mmCIF file with all atom_site columns, C-alpha atoms in Angstrom:
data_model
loop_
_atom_site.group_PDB
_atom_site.id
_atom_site.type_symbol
_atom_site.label_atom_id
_atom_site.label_alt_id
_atom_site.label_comp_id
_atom_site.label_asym_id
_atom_site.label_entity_id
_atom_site.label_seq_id
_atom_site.pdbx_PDB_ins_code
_atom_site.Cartn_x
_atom_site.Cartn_y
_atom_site.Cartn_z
_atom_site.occupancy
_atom_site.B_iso_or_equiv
_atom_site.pdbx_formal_charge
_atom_site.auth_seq_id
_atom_site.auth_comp_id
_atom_site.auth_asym_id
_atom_site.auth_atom_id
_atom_site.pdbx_PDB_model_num
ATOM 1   C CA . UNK H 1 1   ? 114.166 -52.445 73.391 1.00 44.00 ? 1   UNK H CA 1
ATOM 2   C CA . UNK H 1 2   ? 117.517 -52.896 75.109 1.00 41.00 ? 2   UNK H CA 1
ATOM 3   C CA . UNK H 1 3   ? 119.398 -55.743 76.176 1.00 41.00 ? 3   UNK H CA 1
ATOM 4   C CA . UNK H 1 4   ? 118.371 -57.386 79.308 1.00 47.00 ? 4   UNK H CA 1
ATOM 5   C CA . UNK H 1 5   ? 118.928 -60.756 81.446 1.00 45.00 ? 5   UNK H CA 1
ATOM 6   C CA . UNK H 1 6   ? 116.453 -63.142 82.801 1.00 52.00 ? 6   UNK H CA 1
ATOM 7   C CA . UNK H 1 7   ? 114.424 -65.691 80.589 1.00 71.00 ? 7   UNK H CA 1
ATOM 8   C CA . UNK H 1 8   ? 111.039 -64.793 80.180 1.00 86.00 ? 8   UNK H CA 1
ATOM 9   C CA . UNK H 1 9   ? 109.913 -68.313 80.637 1.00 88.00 ? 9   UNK H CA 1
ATOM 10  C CA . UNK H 1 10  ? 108.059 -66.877 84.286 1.00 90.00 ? 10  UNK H CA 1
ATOM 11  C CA . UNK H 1 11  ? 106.232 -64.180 82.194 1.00 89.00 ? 11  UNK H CA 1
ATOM 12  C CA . UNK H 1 12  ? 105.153 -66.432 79.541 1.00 93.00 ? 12  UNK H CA 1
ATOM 13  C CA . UNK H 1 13  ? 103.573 -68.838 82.598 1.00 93.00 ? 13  UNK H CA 1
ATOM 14  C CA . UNK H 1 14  ? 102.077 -65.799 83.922 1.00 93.00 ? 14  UNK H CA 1
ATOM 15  C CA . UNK H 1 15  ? 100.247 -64.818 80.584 1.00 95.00 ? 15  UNK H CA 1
ATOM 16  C CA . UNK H 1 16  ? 98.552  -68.357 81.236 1.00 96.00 ? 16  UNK H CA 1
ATOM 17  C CA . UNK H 1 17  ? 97.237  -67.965 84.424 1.00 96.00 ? 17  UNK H CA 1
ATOM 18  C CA . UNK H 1 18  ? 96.394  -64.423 83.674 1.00 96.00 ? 18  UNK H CA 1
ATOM 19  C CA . UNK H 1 19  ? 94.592  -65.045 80.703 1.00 97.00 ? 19  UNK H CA 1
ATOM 20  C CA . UNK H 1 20  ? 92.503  -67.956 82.853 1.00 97.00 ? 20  UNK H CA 1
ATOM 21  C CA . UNK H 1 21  ? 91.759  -65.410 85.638 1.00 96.00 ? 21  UNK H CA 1
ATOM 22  C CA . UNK H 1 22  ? 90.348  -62.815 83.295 1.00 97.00 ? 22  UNK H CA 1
ATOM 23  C CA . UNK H 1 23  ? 87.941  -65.892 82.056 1.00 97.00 ? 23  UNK H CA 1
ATOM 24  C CA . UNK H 1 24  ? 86.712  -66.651 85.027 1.00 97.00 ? 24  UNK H CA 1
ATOM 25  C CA . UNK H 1 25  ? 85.796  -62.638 85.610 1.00 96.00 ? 25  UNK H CA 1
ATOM 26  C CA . UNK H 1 26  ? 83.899  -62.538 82.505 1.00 96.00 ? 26  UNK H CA 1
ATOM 27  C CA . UNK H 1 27  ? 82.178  -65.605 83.750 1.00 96.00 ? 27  UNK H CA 1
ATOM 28  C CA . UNK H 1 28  ? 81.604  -64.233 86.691 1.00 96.00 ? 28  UNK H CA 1
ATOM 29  C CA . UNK H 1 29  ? 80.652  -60.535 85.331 1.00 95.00 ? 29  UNK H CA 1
ATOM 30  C CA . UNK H 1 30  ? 83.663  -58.105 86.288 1.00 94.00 ? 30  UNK H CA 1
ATOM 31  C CA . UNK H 1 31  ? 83.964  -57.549 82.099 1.00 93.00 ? 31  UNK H CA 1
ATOM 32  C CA . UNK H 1 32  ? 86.381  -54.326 82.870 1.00 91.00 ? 32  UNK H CA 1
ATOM 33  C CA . UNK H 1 33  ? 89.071  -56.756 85.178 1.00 92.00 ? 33  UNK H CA 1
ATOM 34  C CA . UNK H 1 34  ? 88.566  -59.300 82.925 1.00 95.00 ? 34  UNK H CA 1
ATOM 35  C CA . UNK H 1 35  ? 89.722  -56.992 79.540 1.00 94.00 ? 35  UNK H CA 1
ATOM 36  C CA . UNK H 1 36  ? 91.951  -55.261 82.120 1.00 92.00 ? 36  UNK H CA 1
ATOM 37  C CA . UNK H 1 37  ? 93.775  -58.674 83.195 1.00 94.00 ? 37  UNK H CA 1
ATOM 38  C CA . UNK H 1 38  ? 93.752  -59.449 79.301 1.00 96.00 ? 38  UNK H CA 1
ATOM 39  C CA . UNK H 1 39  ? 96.040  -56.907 78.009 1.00 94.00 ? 39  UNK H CA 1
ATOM 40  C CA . UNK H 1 40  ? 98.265  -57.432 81.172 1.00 93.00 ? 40  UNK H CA 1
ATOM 41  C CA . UNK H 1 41  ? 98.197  -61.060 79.712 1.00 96.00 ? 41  UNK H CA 1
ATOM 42  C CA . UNK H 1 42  ? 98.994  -60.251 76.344 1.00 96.00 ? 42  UNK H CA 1
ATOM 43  C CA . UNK H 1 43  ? 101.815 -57.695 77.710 1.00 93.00 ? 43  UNK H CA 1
ATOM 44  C CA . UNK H 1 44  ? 103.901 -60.585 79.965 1.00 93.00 ? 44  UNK H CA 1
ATOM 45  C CA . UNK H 1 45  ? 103.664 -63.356 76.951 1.00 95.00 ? 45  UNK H CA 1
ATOM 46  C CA . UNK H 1 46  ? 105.304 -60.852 74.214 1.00 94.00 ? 46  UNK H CA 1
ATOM 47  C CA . UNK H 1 47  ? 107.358 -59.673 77.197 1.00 92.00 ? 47  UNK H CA 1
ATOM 48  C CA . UNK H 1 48  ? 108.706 -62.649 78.099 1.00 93.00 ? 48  UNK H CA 1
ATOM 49  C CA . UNK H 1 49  ? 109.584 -63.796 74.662 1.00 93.00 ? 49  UNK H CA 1
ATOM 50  C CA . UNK H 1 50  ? 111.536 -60.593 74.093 1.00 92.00 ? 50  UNK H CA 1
ATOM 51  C CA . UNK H 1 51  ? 113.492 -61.232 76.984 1.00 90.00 ? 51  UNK H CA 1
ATOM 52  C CA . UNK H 1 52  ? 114.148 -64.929 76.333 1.00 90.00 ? 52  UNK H CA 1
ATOM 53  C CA . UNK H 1 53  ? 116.350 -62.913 73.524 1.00 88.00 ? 53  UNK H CA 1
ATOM 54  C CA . UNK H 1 54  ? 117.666 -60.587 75.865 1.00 88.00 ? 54  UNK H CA 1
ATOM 55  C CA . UNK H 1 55  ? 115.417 -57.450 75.181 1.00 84.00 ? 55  UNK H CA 1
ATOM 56  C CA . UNK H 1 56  ? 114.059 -55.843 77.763 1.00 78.00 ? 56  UNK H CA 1
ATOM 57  C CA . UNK H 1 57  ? 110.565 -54.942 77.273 1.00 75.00 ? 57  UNK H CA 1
ATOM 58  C CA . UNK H 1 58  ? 109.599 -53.259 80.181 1.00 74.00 ? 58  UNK H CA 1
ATOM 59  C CA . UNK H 1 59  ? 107.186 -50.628 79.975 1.00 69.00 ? 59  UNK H CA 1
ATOM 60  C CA . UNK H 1 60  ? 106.430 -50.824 76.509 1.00 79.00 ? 60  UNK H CA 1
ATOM 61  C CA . UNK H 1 61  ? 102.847 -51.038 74.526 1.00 84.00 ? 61  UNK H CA 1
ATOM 62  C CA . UNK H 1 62  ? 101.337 -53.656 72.976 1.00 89.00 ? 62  UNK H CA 1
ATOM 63  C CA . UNK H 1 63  ? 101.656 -52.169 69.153 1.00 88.00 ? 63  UNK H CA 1
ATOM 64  C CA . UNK H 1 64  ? 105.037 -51.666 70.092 1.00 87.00 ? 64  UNK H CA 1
ATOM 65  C CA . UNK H 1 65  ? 106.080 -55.094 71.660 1.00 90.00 ? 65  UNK H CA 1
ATOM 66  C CA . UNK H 1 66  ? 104.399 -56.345 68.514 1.00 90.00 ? 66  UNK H CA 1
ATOM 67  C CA . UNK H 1 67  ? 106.314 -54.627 66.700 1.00 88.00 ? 67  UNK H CA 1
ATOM 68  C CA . UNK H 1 68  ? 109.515 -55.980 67.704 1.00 86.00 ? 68  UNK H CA 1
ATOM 69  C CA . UNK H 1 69  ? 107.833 -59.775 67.210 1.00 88.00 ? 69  UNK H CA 1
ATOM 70  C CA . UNK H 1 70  ? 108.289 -61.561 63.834 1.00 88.00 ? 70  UNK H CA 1
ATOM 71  C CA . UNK H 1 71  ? 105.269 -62.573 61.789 1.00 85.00 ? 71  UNK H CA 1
ATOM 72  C CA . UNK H 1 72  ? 102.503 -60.707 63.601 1.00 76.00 ? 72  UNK H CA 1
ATOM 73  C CA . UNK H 1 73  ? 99.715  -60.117 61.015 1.00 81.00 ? 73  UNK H CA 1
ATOM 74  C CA . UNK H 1 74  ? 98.103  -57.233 60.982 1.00 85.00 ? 74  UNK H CA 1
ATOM 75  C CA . UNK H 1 75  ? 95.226  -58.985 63.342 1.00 84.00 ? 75  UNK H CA 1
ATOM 76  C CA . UNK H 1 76  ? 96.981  -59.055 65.644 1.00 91.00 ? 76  UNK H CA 1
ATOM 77  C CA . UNK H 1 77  ? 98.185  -55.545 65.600 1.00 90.00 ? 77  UNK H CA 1
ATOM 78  C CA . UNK H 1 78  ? 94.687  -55.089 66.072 1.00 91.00 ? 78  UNK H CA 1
ATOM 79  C CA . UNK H 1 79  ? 94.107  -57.558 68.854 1.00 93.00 ? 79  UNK H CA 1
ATOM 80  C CA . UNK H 1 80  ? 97.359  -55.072 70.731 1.00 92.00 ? 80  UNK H CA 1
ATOM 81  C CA . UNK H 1 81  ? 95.860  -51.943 69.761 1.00 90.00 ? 81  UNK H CA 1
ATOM 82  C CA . UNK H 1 82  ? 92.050  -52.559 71.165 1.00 90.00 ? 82  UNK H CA 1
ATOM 83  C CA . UNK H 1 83  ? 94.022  -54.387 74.264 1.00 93.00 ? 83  UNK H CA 1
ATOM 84  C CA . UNK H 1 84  ? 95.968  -51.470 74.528 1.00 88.00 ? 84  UNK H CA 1
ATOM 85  C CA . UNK H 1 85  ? 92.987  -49.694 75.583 1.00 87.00 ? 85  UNK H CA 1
ATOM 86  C CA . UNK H 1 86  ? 92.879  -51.324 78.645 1.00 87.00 ? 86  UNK H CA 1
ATOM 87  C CA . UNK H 1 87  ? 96.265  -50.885 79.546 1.00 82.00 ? 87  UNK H CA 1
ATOM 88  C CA . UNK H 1 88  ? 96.837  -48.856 83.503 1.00 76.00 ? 88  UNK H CA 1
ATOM 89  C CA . UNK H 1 89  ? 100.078 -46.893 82.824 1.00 67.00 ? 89  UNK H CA 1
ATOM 90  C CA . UNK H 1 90  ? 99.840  -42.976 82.884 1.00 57.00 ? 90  UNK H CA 1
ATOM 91  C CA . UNK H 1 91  ? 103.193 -43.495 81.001 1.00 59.00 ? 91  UNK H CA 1
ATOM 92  C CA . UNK H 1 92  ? 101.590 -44.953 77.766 1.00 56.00 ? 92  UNK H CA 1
ATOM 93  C CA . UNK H 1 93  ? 100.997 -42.956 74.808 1.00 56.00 ? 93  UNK H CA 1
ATOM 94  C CA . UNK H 1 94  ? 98.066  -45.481 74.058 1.00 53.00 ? 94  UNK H CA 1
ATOM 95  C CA . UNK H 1 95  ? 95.756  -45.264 77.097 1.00 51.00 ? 95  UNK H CA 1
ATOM 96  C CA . UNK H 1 96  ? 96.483  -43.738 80.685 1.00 52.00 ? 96  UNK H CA 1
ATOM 97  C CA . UNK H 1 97  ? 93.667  -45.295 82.241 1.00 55.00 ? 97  UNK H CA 1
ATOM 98  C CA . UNK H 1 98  ? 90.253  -47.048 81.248 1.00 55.00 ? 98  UNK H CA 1
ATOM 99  C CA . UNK H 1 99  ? 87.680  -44.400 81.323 1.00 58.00 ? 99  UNK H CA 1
ATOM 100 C CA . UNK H 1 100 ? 83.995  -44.206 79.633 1.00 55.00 ? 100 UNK H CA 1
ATOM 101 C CA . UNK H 1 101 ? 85.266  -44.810 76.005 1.00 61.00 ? 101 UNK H CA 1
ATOM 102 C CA . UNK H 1 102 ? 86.622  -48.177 77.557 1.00 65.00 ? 102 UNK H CA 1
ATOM 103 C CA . UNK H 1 103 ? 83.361  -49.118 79.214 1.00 74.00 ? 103 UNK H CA 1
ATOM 104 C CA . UNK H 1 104 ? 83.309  -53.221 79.463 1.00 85.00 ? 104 UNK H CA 1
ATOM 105 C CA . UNK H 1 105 ? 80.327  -55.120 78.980 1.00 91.00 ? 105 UNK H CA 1
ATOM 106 C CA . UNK H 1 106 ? 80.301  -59.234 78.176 1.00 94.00 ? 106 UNK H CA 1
ATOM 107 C CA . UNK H 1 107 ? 80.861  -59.102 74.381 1.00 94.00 ? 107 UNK H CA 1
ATOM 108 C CA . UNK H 1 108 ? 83.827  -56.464 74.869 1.00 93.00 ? 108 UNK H CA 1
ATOM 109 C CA . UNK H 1 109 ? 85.461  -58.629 77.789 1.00 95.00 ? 109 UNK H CA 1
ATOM 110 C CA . UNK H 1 110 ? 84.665  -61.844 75.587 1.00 97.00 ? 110 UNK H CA 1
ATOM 111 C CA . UNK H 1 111 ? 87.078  -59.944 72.997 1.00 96.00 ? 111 UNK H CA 1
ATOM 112 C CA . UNK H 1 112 ? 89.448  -58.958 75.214 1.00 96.00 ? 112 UNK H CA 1
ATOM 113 C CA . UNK H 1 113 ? 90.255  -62.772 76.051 1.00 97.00 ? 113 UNK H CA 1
ATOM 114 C CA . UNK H 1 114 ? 90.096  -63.941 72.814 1.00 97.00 ? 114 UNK H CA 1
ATOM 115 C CA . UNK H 1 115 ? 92.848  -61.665 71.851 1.00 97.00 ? 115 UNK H CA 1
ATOM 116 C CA . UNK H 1 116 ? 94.930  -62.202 74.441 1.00 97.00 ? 116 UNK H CA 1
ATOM 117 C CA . UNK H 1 117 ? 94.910  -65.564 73.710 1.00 97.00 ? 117 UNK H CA 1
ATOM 118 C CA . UNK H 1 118 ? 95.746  -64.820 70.128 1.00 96.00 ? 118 UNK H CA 1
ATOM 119 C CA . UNK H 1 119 ? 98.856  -63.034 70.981 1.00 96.00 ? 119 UNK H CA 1
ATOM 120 C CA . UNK H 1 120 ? 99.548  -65.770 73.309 1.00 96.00 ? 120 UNK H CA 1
ATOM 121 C CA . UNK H 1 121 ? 99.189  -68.350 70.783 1.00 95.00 ? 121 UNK H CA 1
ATOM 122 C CA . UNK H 1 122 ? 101.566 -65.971 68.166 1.00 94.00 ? 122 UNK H CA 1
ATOM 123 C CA . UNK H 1 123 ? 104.465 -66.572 70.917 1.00 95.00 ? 123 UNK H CA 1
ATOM 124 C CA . UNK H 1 124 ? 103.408 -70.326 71.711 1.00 94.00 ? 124 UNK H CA 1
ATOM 125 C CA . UNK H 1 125 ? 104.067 -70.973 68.091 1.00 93.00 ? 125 UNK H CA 1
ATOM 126 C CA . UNK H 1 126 ? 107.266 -68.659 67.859 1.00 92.00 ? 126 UNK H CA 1
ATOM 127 C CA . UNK H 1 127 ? 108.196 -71.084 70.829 1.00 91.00 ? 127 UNK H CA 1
ATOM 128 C CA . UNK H 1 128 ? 107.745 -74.386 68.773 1.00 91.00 ? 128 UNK H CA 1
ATOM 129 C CA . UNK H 1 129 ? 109.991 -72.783 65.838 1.00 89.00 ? 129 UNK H CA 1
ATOM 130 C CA . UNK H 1 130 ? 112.861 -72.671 67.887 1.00 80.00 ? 130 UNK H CA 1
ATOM 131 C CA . UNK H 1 131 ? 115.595 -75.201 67.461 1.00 70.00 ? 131 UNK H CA 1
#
């Protein structure tokens, strides 16, 4: 991570409605968009909270933004890694692409927003910690 301006607040906001939209594709049956929007979810709320302290995240994985994020439990190291999957960045050493062995059906997309909203609710209650 290095130092970097901005707030963070608009990725944070982002992770919201991007975490809603990949709901509504499960609903609606696109499970791969919906796990796909997930981890992009997951990705702008630790994101943002980095750079709300100046870090710029950019780039990195999940395990790795989680990394830099104080009391993540190991669950949700596993929430980032099995997101991680899903990530589309032919830079990551987790996952270049989704390809069979991240084949989405309703219980895997089902997953995939219930850990976004984990890692979501991690920063949320970071956020309420602050003085």
């Amino acid at each position: 991570m290095s130092p970097a301006g901005g707030h963070g607040a608009e990725e944070i906001a982002a992770s919201r409605r991007w975490i809603a939209v990949a709901r509504a594709d499960r609903e609606r049956g696109f499970h791969l968009s919906a796990c796909l929007t997930a981890q992009k979810a997951a990705e702008a709320a630790l994101q943002g909270w980095l750079r709300m302290r100046g870090l710029d995240a950019a780039g990195s994985a999940l395990p790795e933004l989680l990394a830099c994020v104080p009391g993540a439990l190991p669950a949700l190291a596993g929430a980032g890694a099995r997101l991680e999957r899903y990530r589309l960045d032919t830079a990551s050493a987790w996952r270049s692409s989704p390809d069979a062995s991240t084949a989405a059906d309703d219980t895997s997309a089902l997953a995939c927003c219930a850990d976004a909203e984990a890692v979501l609710a991690h920063v949320d209650r970071l956020l309420a910690e602050e003085p």
